[in-house]
Amino acid sequence: MDMDASFRSAIVNGDTLKMFVGQRVRTVLKVQHTQGGILVGQSTDGHQLTIRGASEGRESHYLEVVGIADNDQSISAESCKDFGDDFDADAFNGLCKLVVNVKVKEVFL
């Protein structure tokens, strides 16, 4: 199956987001609050991220966000999915480390 490259997204956490500014990314964060159409959350590795255009996320729930990285702390959301309040952040961070590993990078991008 041939995947359209325009729909690919790098899997990132707060630390690796800076490597993909201007590109489509996918991350998971824990919702802290929403204010004026902007969602603020904590990445699985403890960074505070701002999500513009996100659907309302429930406070303390994990939210998957796919969108364009505006900068090292902000994403313009294209889609969001509520993952509930039970998510393995350590496993996700391990996956993020794999993504930046040159030997396996092409598998995930």
mmCIF file of N, CA, C and O in Angstrom:
data_model
loop_
_atom_site.group_PDB
_atom_site.id
_atom_site.type_symbol
_atom_site.label_atom_id
_atom_site.label_comp_id
_atom_site.label_asym_id
_atom_site.label_seq_id
_atom_site.Cartn_x
_atom_site.Cartn_y
_atom_site.Cartn_z
ATOM 1 N N MET A 1 0.843 -1.182 0.000
ATOM 2 C CA MET A 1 0.000 0.000 0.000
ATOM 3 C C MET A 1 0.887 1.244 0.000
ATOM 4 O O MET A 1 1.769 1.391 0.831
ATOM 5 N N ASP A 2 0.653 2.142 -0.927
ATOM 6 C CA ASP A 2 1.454 3.351 -1.052
ATOM 7 C C ASP A 2 0.823 4.457 -0.210
ATOM 8 O O ASP A 2 -0.325 4.821 -0.408
ATOM 9 N N MET A 3 1.595 4.992 0.715
ATOM 10 C CA MET A 3 1.089 6.037 1.601
ATOM 11 C C MET A 3 1.421 7.412 1.029
ATOM 12 O O MET A 3 2.567 7.673 0.682
ATOM 13 N N ASP A 4 0.440 8.269 0.916
ATOM 14 C CA ASP A 4 0.637 9.624 0.429
ATOM 15 C C ASP A 4 1.500 10.383 1.436
ATOM 16 O O ASP A 4 1.127 10.534 2.596
ATOM 17 N N ALA A 5 2.655 10.873 1.013
ATOM 18 C CA ALA A 5 3.603 11.554 1.900
ATOM 19 C C ALA A 5 3.000 12.792 2.554
ATOM 20 O O ALA A 5 3.436 13.197 3.626
ATOM 21 N N SER A 6 1.984 13.394 1.950
ATOM 22 C CA SER A 6 1.390 14.596 2.531
ATOM 23 C C SER A 6 0.630 14.292 3.823
ATOM 24 O O SER A 6 0.319 15.200 4.579
ATOM 25 N N PHE A 7 0.343 13.010 4.090
ATOM 26 C CA PHE A 7 -0.380 12.647 5.304
ATOM 27 C C PHE A 7 0.529 12.061 6.378
ATOM 28 O O PHE A 7 0.068 11.689 7.438
ATOM 29 N N ARG A 8 1.822 11.967 6.102
ATOM 30 C CA ARG A 8 2.759 11.458 7.098
ATOM 31 C C ARG A 8 2.933 12.474 8.211
ATOM 32 O O ARG A 8 2.863 13.675 7.993
ATOM 33 N N SER A 9 3.195 11.964 9.401
ATOM 34 C CA SER A 9 3.447 12.860 10.526
ATOM 35 C C SER A 9 4.522 12.250 11.411
ATOM 36 O O SER A 9 4.504 11.053 11.685
ATOM 37 N N ALA A 10 5.456 13.084 11.837
ATOM 38 C CA ALA A 10 6.511 12.640 12.744
ATOM 39 C C ALA A 10 5.917 12.481 14.135
ATOM 40 O O ALA A 10 5.120 13.307 14.582
ATOM 41 N N ILE A 11 6.304 11.431 14.821
ATOM 42 C CA ILE A 11 5.853 11.198 16.189
ATOM 43 C C ILE A 11 6.816 11.926 17.112
ATOM 44 O O ILE A 11 8.020 11.644 17.099
ATOM 45 N N VAL A 12 6.295 12.886 17.891
ATOM 46 C CA VAL A 12 7.163 13.743 18.700
ATOM 47 C C VAL A 12 6.664 13.863 20.130
ATOM 48 O O VAL A 12 5.489 13.656 20.417
ATOM 49 N N ASN A 13 7.584 14.236 21.022
ATOM 50 C CA ASN A 13 7.230 14.679 22.364
ATOM 51 C C ASN A 13 7.699 16.128 22.471
ATOM 52 O O ASN A 13 8.096 16.731 21.460
ATOM 53 N N GLY A 14 7.654 16.702 23.649
ATOM 54 C CA GLY A 14 8.045 18.105 23.795
ATOM 55 C C GLY A 14 9.481 18.382 23.421
ATOM 56 O O GLY A 14 9.796 19.427 22.843
ATOM 57 N N ASP A 15 10.370 17.451 23.722
ATOM 58 C CA ASP A 15 11.785 17.652 23.430
ATOM 59 C C ASP A 15 12.091 17.566 21.939
ATOM 60 O O ASP A 15 12.890 18.332 21.415
ATOM 61 N N THR A 16 11.452 16.657 21.228
ATOM 62 C CA THR A 16 11.775 16.452 19.809
ATOM 63 C C THR A 16 10.944 17.325 18.865
ATOM 64 O O THR A 16 11.245 17.383 17.670
ATOM 65 N N LEU A 17 9.950 18.030 19.381
ATOM 66 C CA LEU A 17 9.110 18.893 18.539
ATOM 67 C C LEU A 17 9.950 19.911 17.765
ATOM 68 O O LEU A 17 9.698 20.180 16.590
ATOM 69 N N LYS A 18 10.989 20.440 18.386
ATOM 70 C CA LYS A 18 11.831 21.476 17.755
ATOM 71 C C LYS A 18 12.502 20.993 16.465
ATOM 72 O O LYS A 18 12.862 21.790 15.615
ATOM 73 N N MET A 19 12.636 19.693 16.307
ATOM 74 C CA MET A 19 13.279 19.137 15.120
ATOM 75 C C MET A 19 12.352 19.108 13.905
ATOM 76 O O MET A 19 12.804 18.854 12.791
ATOM 77 N N PHE A 20 11.063 19.389 14.126
ATOM 78 C CA PHE A 20 10.075 19.234 13.064
ATOM 79 C C PHE A 20 9.231 20.492 12.844
ATOM 80 O O PHE A 20 8.099 20.412 12.355
ATOM 81 N N VAL A 21 9.748 21.665 13.192
ATOM 82 C CA VAL A 21 9.023 22.928 13.000
ATOM 83 C C VAL A 21 8.684 23.084 11.514
ATOM 84 O O VAL A 21 9.526 22.873 10.638
ATOM 85 N N GLY A 22 7.423 23.424 11.244
ATOM 86 C CA GLY A 22 6.953 23.588 9.872
ATOM 87 C C GLY A 22 6.471 22.299 9.227
ATOM 88 O O GLY A 22 5.997 22.315 8.096
ATOM 89 N N GLN A 23 6.575 21.194 9.943
ATOM 90 C CA GLN A 23 6.182 19.897 9.409
ATOM 91 C C GLN A 23 4.980 19.337 10.179
ATOM 92 O O GLN A 23 4.691 19.767 11.290
ATOM 93 N N ARG A 24 4.341 18.337 9.581
ATOM 94 C CA ARG A 24 3.217 17.671 10.239
ATOM 95 C C ARG A 24 3.772 16.752 11.330
ATOM 96 O O ARG A 24 4.709 15.995 11.107
ATOM 97 N N VAL A 25 3.194 16.862 12.517
ATOM 98 C CA VAL A 25 3.626 16.066 13.662
ATOM 99 C C VAL A 25 2.419 15.410 14.333
ATOM 100 O O VAL A 25 1.269 15.799 14.112
ATOM 101 N N ARG A 26 2.723 14.423 15.151
ATOM 102 C CA ARG A 26 1.723 13.712 15.954
ATOM 103 C C ARG A 26 2.295 13.609 17.356
ATOM 104 O O ARG A 26 3.430 13.179 17.541
ATOM 105 N N THR A 27 1.517 14.024 18.353
ATOM 106 C CA THR A 27 1.983 13.938 19.729
ATOM 107 C C THR A 27 0.813 13.602 20.642
ATOM 108 O O THR A 27 -0.355 13.632 20.232
ATOM 109 N N VAL A 28 1.150 13.299 21.884
ATOM 110 C CA VAL A 28 0.148 13.067 22.920
ATOM 111 C C VAL A 28 0.508 13.973 24.079
ATOM 112 O O VAL A 28 1.670 14.078 24.463
ATOM 113 N N LEU A 29 -0.499 14.646 24.618
ATOM 114 C CA LEU A 29 -0.276 15.510 25.773
ATOM 115 C C LEU A 29 -1.412 15.361 26.762
ATOM 116 O O LEU A 29 -2.484 14.865 26.427
ATOM 117 N N LYS A 30 -1.151 15.787 27.996
ATOM 118 C CA LYS A 30 -2.179 15.770 29.038
ATOM 119 C C LYS A 30 -2.752 17.173 29.129
ATOM 120 O O LYS A 30 -2.031 18.147 29.356
ATOM 121 N N VAL A 31 -4.051 17.279 28.918
ATOM 122 C CA VAL A 31 -4.718 18.581 28.884
ATOM 123 C C VAL A 31 -4.666 19.239 30.265
ATOM 124 O O VAL A 31 -5.030 18.626 31.267
ATOM 125 N N GLN A 32 -4.201 20.488 30.290
ATOM 126 C CA GLN A 32 -4.185 21.266 31.528
ATOM 127 C C GLN A 32 -5.372 22.216 31.574
ATOM 128 O O GLN A 32 -6.077 22.276 32.565
ATOM 129 N N HIS A 33 -5.575 22.976 30.486
ATOM 130 C CA HIS A 33 -6.738 23.867 30.410
ATOM 131 C C HIS A 33 -6.905 24.390 28.983
ATOM 132 O O HIS A 33 -5.996 24.277 28.165
ATOM 133 N N THR A 34 -8.074 24.942 28.723
ATOM 134 C CA THR A 34 -8.324 25.615 27.454
ATOM 135 C C THR A 34 -8.717 27.050 27.753
ATOM 136 O O THR A 34 -9.322 27.335 28.775
ATOM 137 N N GLN A 35 -8.324 27.929 26.828
ATOM 138 C CA GLN A 35 -8.612 29.348 27.028
ATOM 139 C C GLN A 35 -8.679 30.022 25.674
ATOM 140 O O GLN A 35 -7.700 30.020 24.925
ATOM 141 N N GLY A 36 -9.834 30.572 25.331
ATOM 142 C CA GLY A 36 -9.980 31.321 24.090
ATOM 143 C C GLY A 36 -9.619 30.546 22.839
ATOM 144 O O GLY A 36 -8.951 31.072 21.967
ATOM 145 N N GLY A 37 -10.000 29.280 22.764
ATOM 146 C CA GLY A 37 -9.709 28.475 21.586
ATOM 147 C C GLY A 37 -8.311 27.895 21.538
ATOM 148 O O GLY A 37 -7.914 27.281 20.564
ATOM 149 N N ILE A 38 -7.553 28.103 22.607
ATOM 150 C CA ILE A 38 -6.196 27.563 22.690
ATOM 151 C C ILE A 38 -6.150 26.555 23.838
ATOM 152 O O ILE A 38 -6.609 26.831 24.938
ATOM 153 N N LEU A 39 -5.602 25.403 23.534
ATOM 154 C CA LEU A 39 -5.469 24.359 24.544
ATOM 155 C C LEU A 39 -4.026 24.342 25.038
ATOM 156 O O LEU A 39 -3.096 24.444 24.231
ATOM 157 N N VAL A 40 -3.853 24.256 26.336
ATOM 158 C CA VAL A 40 -2.522 24.154 26.935
ATOM 159 C C VAL A 40 -2.426 22.792 27.594
ATOM 160 O O VAL A 40 -3.333 22.372 28.313
ATOM 161 N N GLY A 41 -1.334 22.098 27.306
ATOM 162 C CA GLY A 41 -1.161 20.770 27.878
ATOM 163 C C GLY A 41 0.293 20.479 28.160
ATOM 164 O O GLY A 41 1.194 21.217 27.741
ATOM 165 N N GLN A 42 0.509 19.381 28.870
ATOM 166 C CA GLN A 42 1.855 18.949 29.203
ATOM 167 C C GLN A 42 2.190 17.726 28.363
ATOM 168 O O GLN A 42 1.447 16.735 28.350
ATOM 169 N N SER A 43 3.306 17.808 27.644
ATOM 170 C CA SER A 43 3.735 16.677 26.829
ATOM 171 C C SER A 43 4.103 15.511 27.742
ATOM 172 O O SER A 43 4.284 15.679 28.949
ATOM 173 N N THR A 44 4.239 14.355 27.164
ATOM 174 C CA THR A 44 4.543 13.162 27.959
ATOM 175 C C THR A 44 5.924 13.211 28.600
ATOM 176 O O THR A 44 6.198 12.438 29.515
ATOM 177 N N ASP A 45 6.770 14.139 28.153
ATOM 178 C CA ASP A 45 8.084 14.312 28.780
ATOM 179 C C ASP A 45 8.176 15.607 29.586
ATOM 180 O O ASP A 45 9.258 16.077 29.915
ATOM 181 N N GLY A 46 7.024 16.211 29.911
ATOM 182 C CA GLY A 46 6.987 17.324 30.849
ATOM 183 C C GLY A 46 7.061 18.729 30.285
ATOM 184 O O GLY A 46 7.081 19.696 31.039
ATOM 185 N N HIS A 47 7.068 18.898 28.974
ATOM 186 C CA HIS A 47 7.106 20.234 28.378
ATOM 187 C C HIS A 47 5.689 20.785 28.237
ATOM 188 O O HIS A 47 4.749 20.051 27.946
ATOM 189 N N GLN A 48 5.542 22.093 28.430
ATOM 190 C CA GLN A 48 4.243 22.724 28.214
ATOM 191 C C GLN A 48 4.094 23.074 26.744
ATOM 192 O O GLN A 48 4.966 23.721 26.162
ATOM 193 N N LEU A 49 2.997 22.621 26.131
ATOM 194 C CA LEU A 49 2.731 22.886 24.724
ATOM 195 C C LEU A 49 1.411 23.620 24.565
ATOM 196 O O LEU A 49 0.481 23.417 25.339
ATOM 197 N N THR A 50 1.355 24.461 23.538
ATOM 198 C CA THR A 50 0.146 25.201 23.194
ATOM 199 C C THR A 50 -0.393 24.641 21.889
ATOM 200 O O THR A 50 0.359 24.505 20.923
ATOM 201 N N ILE A 51 -1.677 24.332 21.879
ATOM 202 C CA ILE A 51 -2.308 23.761 20.695
ATOM 203 C C ILE A 51 -3.383 24.722 20.210
ATOM 204 O O ILE A 51 -4.345 25.007 20.921
ATOM 205 N N ARG A 52 -3.212 25.226 19.007
ATOM 206 C CA ARG A 52 -4.186 26.141 18.417
ATOM 207 C C ARG A 52 -5.151 25.334 17.550
ATOM 208 O O ARG A 52 -4.739 24.438 16.823
ATOM 209 N N GLY A 53 -6.429 25.663 17.646
ATOM 210 C CA GLY A 53 -7.427 24.998 16.821
ATOM 211 C C GLY A 53 -7.801 23.610 17.293
ATOM 212 O O GLY A 53 -8.405 22.843 16.547
ATOM 213 N N ALA A 54 -7.462 23.269 18.520
ATOM 214 C CA ALA A 54 -7.792 21.941 19.049
ATOM 215 C C ALA A 54 -9.256 21.892 19.460
ATOM 216 O O ALA A 54 -9.811 22.875 19.935
ATOM 217 N N SER A 55 -9.837 20.729 19.255
ATOM 218 C CA SER A 55 -11.170 20.522 19.797
ATOM 219 C C SER A 55 -11.025 20.523 21.316
ATOM 220 O O SER A 55 -9.955 20.274 21.849
ATOM 221 N N GLU A 56 -12.087 20.824 21.991
ATOM 222 C CA GLU A 56 -12.019 20.888 23.449
ATOM 223 C C GLU A 56 -11.574 19.548 24.027
ATOM 224 O O GLU A 56 -12.186 18.520 23.769
ATOM 225 N N GLY A 57 -10.505 19.567 24.771
ATOM 226 C CA GLY A 57 -10.041 18.370 25.451
ATOM 227 C C GLY A 57 -10.484 18.411 26.898
ATOM 228 O O GLY A 57 -10.599 19.481 27.485
ATOM 229 N N ARG A 58 -10.738 17.256 27.461
ATOM 230 C CA ARG A 58 -11.134 17.185 28.871
ATOM 231 C C ARG A 58 -9.900 17.326 29.749
ATOM 232 O O ARG A 58 -8.878 16.684 29.503
ATOM 233 N N GLU A 59 -9.991 18.175 30.749
ATOM 234 C CA GLU A 59 -8.878 18.393 31.660
ATOM 235 C C GLU A 59 -8.434 17.074 32.279
ATOM 236 O O GLU A 59 -9.260 16.237 32.640
ATOM 237 N N SER A 60 -7.128 16.872 32.360
ATOM 238 C CA SER A 60 -6.473 15.677 32.895
ATOM 239 C C SER A 60 -6.573 14.462 31.978
ATOM 240 O O SER A 60 -6.109 13.389 32.337
ATOM 241 N N HIS A 61 -7.164 14.609 30.797
ATOM 242 C CA HIS A 61 -7.189 13.518 29.823
ATOM 243 C C HIS A 61 -6.008 13.673 28.874
ATOM 244 O O HIS A 61 -5.529 14.773 28.629
ATOM 245 N N TYR A 62 -5.565 12.548 28.356
ATOM 246 C CA TYR A 62 -4.531 12.564 27.323
ATOM 247 C C TYR A 62 -5.201 12.783 25.977
ATOM 248 O O TYR A 62 -6.270 12.241 25.710
ATOM 249 N N LEU A 63 -4.575 13.598 25.145
ATOM 250 C CA LEU A 63 -5.126 13.964 23.850
ATOM 251 C C LEU A 63 -4.061 13.762 22.780
ATOM 252 O O LEU A 63 -2.936 14.258 22.927
ATOM 253 N N GLU A 64 -4.404 13.010 21.744
ATOM 254 C CA GLU A 64 -3.502 12.897 20.601
ATOM 255 C C GLU A 64 -3.795 14.076 19.682
ATOM 256 O O GLU A 64 -4.953 14.364 19.382
ATOM 257 N N VAL A 65 -2.745 14.746 19.249
ATOM 258 C CA VAL A 65 -2.878 15.901 18.368
ATOM 259 C C VAL A 65 -2.046 15.654 17.119
ATOM 260 O O VAL A 65 -0.873 15.285 17.202
ATOM 261 N N VAL A 66 -2.663 15.854 15.956
ATOM 262 C CA VAL A 66 -1.956 15.814 14.680
ATOM 263 C C VAL A 66 -2.086 17.203 14.077
ATOM 264 O O VAL A 66 -3.193 17.767 14.020
ATOM 265 N N GLY A 67 -0.970 17.781 13.661
ATOM 266 C CA GLY A 67 -1.006 19.121 13.082
ATOM 267 C C GLY A 67 0.371 19.572 12.653
ATOM 268 O O GLY A 67 1.311 18.786 12.585
ATOM 269 N N ILE A 68 0.478 20.860 12.390
ATOM 270 C CA ILE A 68 1.735 21.451 11.934
ATOM 271 C C ILE A 68 2.433 22.126 13.115
ATOM 272 O O ILE A 68 1.823 22.928 13.830
ATOM 273 N N ALA A 69 3.718 21.787 13.316
ATOM 274 C CA ALA A 69 4.501 22.396 14.391
ATOM 275 C C ALA A 69 4.803 23.844 14.025
ATOM 276 O O ALA A 69 5.503 24.116 13.057
ATOM 277 N N ASP A 70 4.242 24.781 14.784
ATOM 278 C CA ASP A 70 4.474 26.211 14.548
ATOM 279 C C ASP A 70 5.859 26.623 15.028
ATOM 280 O O ASP A 70 6.535 27.424 14.398
ATOM 281 N N ASN A 71 6.237 26.105 16.177
ATOM 282 C CA ASN A 71 7.555 26.354 16.761
ATOM 283 C C ASN A 71 7.832 25.236 17.750
ATOM 284 O O ASN A 71 7.134 24.221 17.740
ATOM 285 N N ASP A 72 8.815 25.407 18.620
ATOM 286 C CA ASP A 72 9.186 24.318 19.533
ATOM 287 C C ASP A 72 8.230 24.123 20.706
ATOM 288 O O ASP A 72 8.421 23.215 21.509
ATOM 289 N N GLN A 73 7.166 24.957 20.778
ATOM 290 C CA GLN A 73 6.201 24.835 21.872
ATOM 291 C C GLN A 73 4.755 24.917 21.409
ATOM 292 O O GLN A 73 3.852 24.948 22.240
ATOM 293 N N SER A 74 4.508 24.954 20.106
ATOM 294 C CA SER A 74 3.158 25.190 19.614
ATOM 295 C C SER A 74 2.861 24.368 18.366
ATOM 296 O O SER A 74 3.712 24.227 17.485
ATOM 297 N N ILE A 75 1.626 23.855 18.302
ATOM 298 C CA ILE A 75 1.154 23.087 17.152
ATOM 299 C C ILE A 75 -0.196 23.641 16.725
ATOM 300 O O ILE A 75 -1.052 23.925 17.563
ATOM 301 N N SER A 76 -0.395 23.785 15.415
ATOM 302 C CA SER A 76 -1.720 24.113 14.869
ATOM 303 C C SER A 76 -2.393 22.792 14.543
ATOM 304 O O SER A 76 -1.955 22.067 13.641
ATOM 305 N N ALA A 77 -3.440 22.473 15.289
ATOM 306 C CA ALA A 77 -4.077 21.159 15.199
ATOM 307 C C ALA A 77 -4.891 20.994 13.925
ATOM 308 O O ALA A 77 -5.574 21.909 13.485
ATOM 309 N N GLU A 78 -4.791 19.821 13.344
ATOM 310 C CA GLU A 78 -5.639 19.396 12.228
ATOM 311 C C GLU A 78 -6.674 18.391 12.718
ATOM 312 O O GLU A 78 -7.788 18.360 12.239
ATOM 313 N N SER A 79 -6.273 17.561 13.691
ATOM 314 C CA SER A 79 -7.205 16.609 14.295
ATOM 315 C C SER A 79 -6.754 16.286 15.714
ATOM 316 O O SER A 79 -5.580 16.411 16.051
ATOM 317 N N CYS A 80 -7.718 15.887 16.525
ATOM 318 C CA CYS A 80 -7.461 15.543 17.920
ATOM 319 C C CYS A 80 -8.284 14.314 18.283
ATOM 320 O O CYS A 80 -9.390 14.144 17.783
ATOM 321 N N LYS A 81 -7.734 13.486 19.160
ATOM 322 C CA LYS A 81 -8.452 12.312 19.635
ATOM 323 C C LYS A 81 -8.201 12.152 21.126
ATOM 324 O O LYS A 81 -7.061 12.123 21.573
ATOM 325 N N ASP A 82 -9.284 12.045 21.889
ATOM 326 C CA ASP A 82 -9.200 11.862 23.335
ATOM 327 C C ASP A 82 -8.776 10.430 23.633
ATOM 328 O O ASP A 82 -9.412 9.478 23.195
ATOM 329 N N PHE A 83 -7.677 10.274 24.383
ATOM 330 C CA PHE A 83 -7.181 8.955 24.775
ATOM 331 C C PHE A 83 -7.571 8.607 26.209
ATOM 332 O O PHE A 83 -7.102 7.620 26.758
ATOM 333 N N GLY A 84 -8.396 9.427 26.844
ATOM 334 C CA GLY A 84 -8.814 9.141 28.214
ATOM 335 C C GLY A 84 -7.768 9.554 29.230
ATOM 336 O O GLY A 84 -6.835 10.285 28.934
ATOM 337 N N ASP A 85 -7.933 9.050 30.455
ATOM 338 C CA ASP A 85 -7.030 9.474 31.530
ATOM 339 C C ASP A 85 -5.958 8.435 31.865
ATOM 340 O O ASP A 85 -5.205 8.593 32.810
ATOM 341 N N ASP A 86 -5.864 7.361 31.076
ATOM 342 C CA ASP A 86 -4.878 6.315 31.323
ATOM 343 C C ASP A 86 -4.063 6.088 30.052
ATOM 344 O O ASP A 86 -4.558 5.528 29.074
ATOM 345 N N PHE A 87 -2.819 6.558 30.065
ATOM 346 C CA PHE A 87 -1.954 6.467 28.888
ATOM 347 C C PHE A 87 -0.525 6.215 29.352
ATOM 348 O O PHE A 87 -0.079 6.801 30.332
ATOM 349 N N ASP A 88 0.210 5.364 28.670
ATOM 350 C CA ASP A 88 1.583 5.031 29.044
ATOM 351 C C ASP A 88 2.564 6.032 28.429
ATOM 352 O O ASP A 88 3.041 5.845 27.311
ATOM 353 N N ALA A 89 2.840 7.092 29.167
ATOM 354 C CA ALA A 89 3.716 8.165 28.686
ATOM 355 C C ALA A 89 5.145 7.666 28.467
ATOM 356 O O ALA A 89 5.816 8.095 27.527
ATOM 357 N N ASP A 90 5.622 6.755 29.296
ATOM 358 C CA ASP A 90 6.990 6.239 29.142
ATOM 359 C C ASP A 90 7.146 5.482 27.825
ATOM 360 O O ASP A 90 8.150 5.631 27.130
ATOM 361 N N ALA A 91 6.148 4.682 27.472
ATOM 362 C CA ALA A 91 6.201 3.944 26.210
ATOM 363 C C ALA A 91 6.197 4.911 25.026
ATOM 364 O O ALA A 91 6.933 4.734 24.054
ATOM 365 N N PHE A 92 5.371 5.963 25.109
ATOM 366 C CA PHE A 92 5.311 6.944 24.034
ATOM 367 C C PHE A 92 6.657 7.663 23.885
ATOM 368 O O PHE A 92 7.130 7.874 22.770
ATOM 369 N N ASN A 93 7.289 8.017 25.010
ATOM 370 C CA ASN A 93 8.594 8.683 24.946
ATOM 371 C C ASN A 93 9.646 7.767 24.346
ATOM 372 O O ASN A 93 10.531 8.217 23.611
ATOM 373 N N GLY A 94 9.567 6.477 24.624
ATOM 374 C CA GLY A 94 10.473 5.518 24.006
ATOM 375 C C GLY A 94 10.300 5.498 22.500
ATOM 376 O O GLY A 94 11.277 5.452 21.736
ATOM 377 N N LEU A 95 9.058 5.565 22.048
ATOM 378 C CA LEU A 95 8.776 5.616 20.618
ATOM 379 C C LEU A 95 9.352 6.893 20.003
ATOM 380 O O LEU A 95 9.931 6.857 18.913
ATOM 381 N N CYS A 96 9.233 8.007 20.699
ATOM 382 C CA CYS A 96 9.780 9.283 20.200
ATOM 383 C C CYS A 96 11.293 9.208 20.044
ATOM 384 O O CYS A 96 11.856 9.767 19.098
ATOM 385 N N LYS A 97 11.965 8.512 20.944
ATOM 386 C CA LYS A 97 13.422 8.350 20.843
ATOM 387 C C LYS A 97 13.781 7.503 19.626
ATOM 388 O O LYS A 97 14.783 7.759 18.958
ATOM 389 N N LEU A 98 12.963 6.503 19.324
ATOM 390 C CA LEU A 98 13.203 5.683 18.133
ATOM 391 C C LEU A 98 13.092 6.515 16.862
ATOM 392 O O LEU A 98 13.847 6.334 15.922
ATOM 393 N N VAL A 99 12.138 7.425 16.836
ATOM 394 C CA VAL A 99 11.882 8.230 15.645
ATOM 395 C C VAL A 99 13.097 9.059 15.260
ATOM 396 O O VAL A 99 13.374 9.238 14.077
ATOM 397 N N VAL A 100 13.835 9.560 16.223
ATOM 398 C CA VAL A 100 14.997 10.392 15.911
ATOM 399 C C VAL A 100 16.266 9.568 15.699
ATOM 400 O O VAL A 100 17.288 10.110 15.317
ATOM 401 N N ASN A 101 16.188 8.264 15.910
ATOM 402 C CA ASN A 101 17.310 7.370 15.658
ATOM 403 C C ASN A 101 17.440 7.186 14.150
ATOM 404 O O ASN A 101 16.541 6.697 13.490
ATOM 405 N N VAL A 102 18.570 7.579 13.596
ATOM 406 C CA VAL A 102 18.790 7.560 12.144
ATOM 407 C C VAL A 102 18.541 6.177 11.545
ATOM 408 O O VAL A 102 18.003 6.063 10.450
ATOM 409 N N LYS A 103 18.870 5.120 12.246
ATOM 410 C CA LYS A 103 18.749 3.765 11.711
ATOM 411 C C LYS A 103 17.294 3.346 11.474
ATOM 412 O O LYS A 103 17.034 2.537 10.589
ATOM 413 N N VAL A 104 16.357 3.856 12.245
ATOM 414 C CA VAL A 104 14.958 3.434 12.105
ATOM 415 C C VAL A 104 14.023 4.584 11.725
ATOM 416 O O VAL A 104 12.830 4.399 11.610
ATOM 417 N N LYS A 105 14.566 5.758 11.499
ATOM 418 C CA LYS A 105 13.767 6.953 11.229
ATOM 419 C C LYS A 105 12.778 6.777 10.078
ATOM 420 O O LYS A 105 11.623 7.185 10.170
ATOM 421 N N GLU A 106 13.200 6.164 8.991
ATOM 422 C CA GLU A 106 12.343 6.023 7.809
ATOM 423 C C GLU A 106 11.104 5.171 8.079
ATOM 424 O O GLU A 106 10.093 5.316 7.409
ATOM 425 N N VAL A 107 11.148 4.302 9.055
ATOM 426 C CA VAL A 107 9.992 3.467 9.380
ATOM 427 C C VAL A 107 8.843 4.318 9.908
ATOM 428 O O VAL A 107 7.680 4.046 9.652
ATOM 429 N N PHE A 108 9.183 5.386 10.647
ATOM 430 C CA PHE A 108 8.178 6.189 11.318
ATOM 431 C C PHE A 108 7.835 7.498 10.627
ATOM 432 O O PHE A 108 6.924 8.186 11.014
ATOM 433 N N LEU A 109 8.562 7.880 9.616
ATOM 434 C CA LEU A 109 8.307 9.156 8.927
ATOM 435 C C LEU A 109 7.785 8.937 7.536
ATOM 436 O O LEU A 109 7.934 7.965 6.914
#
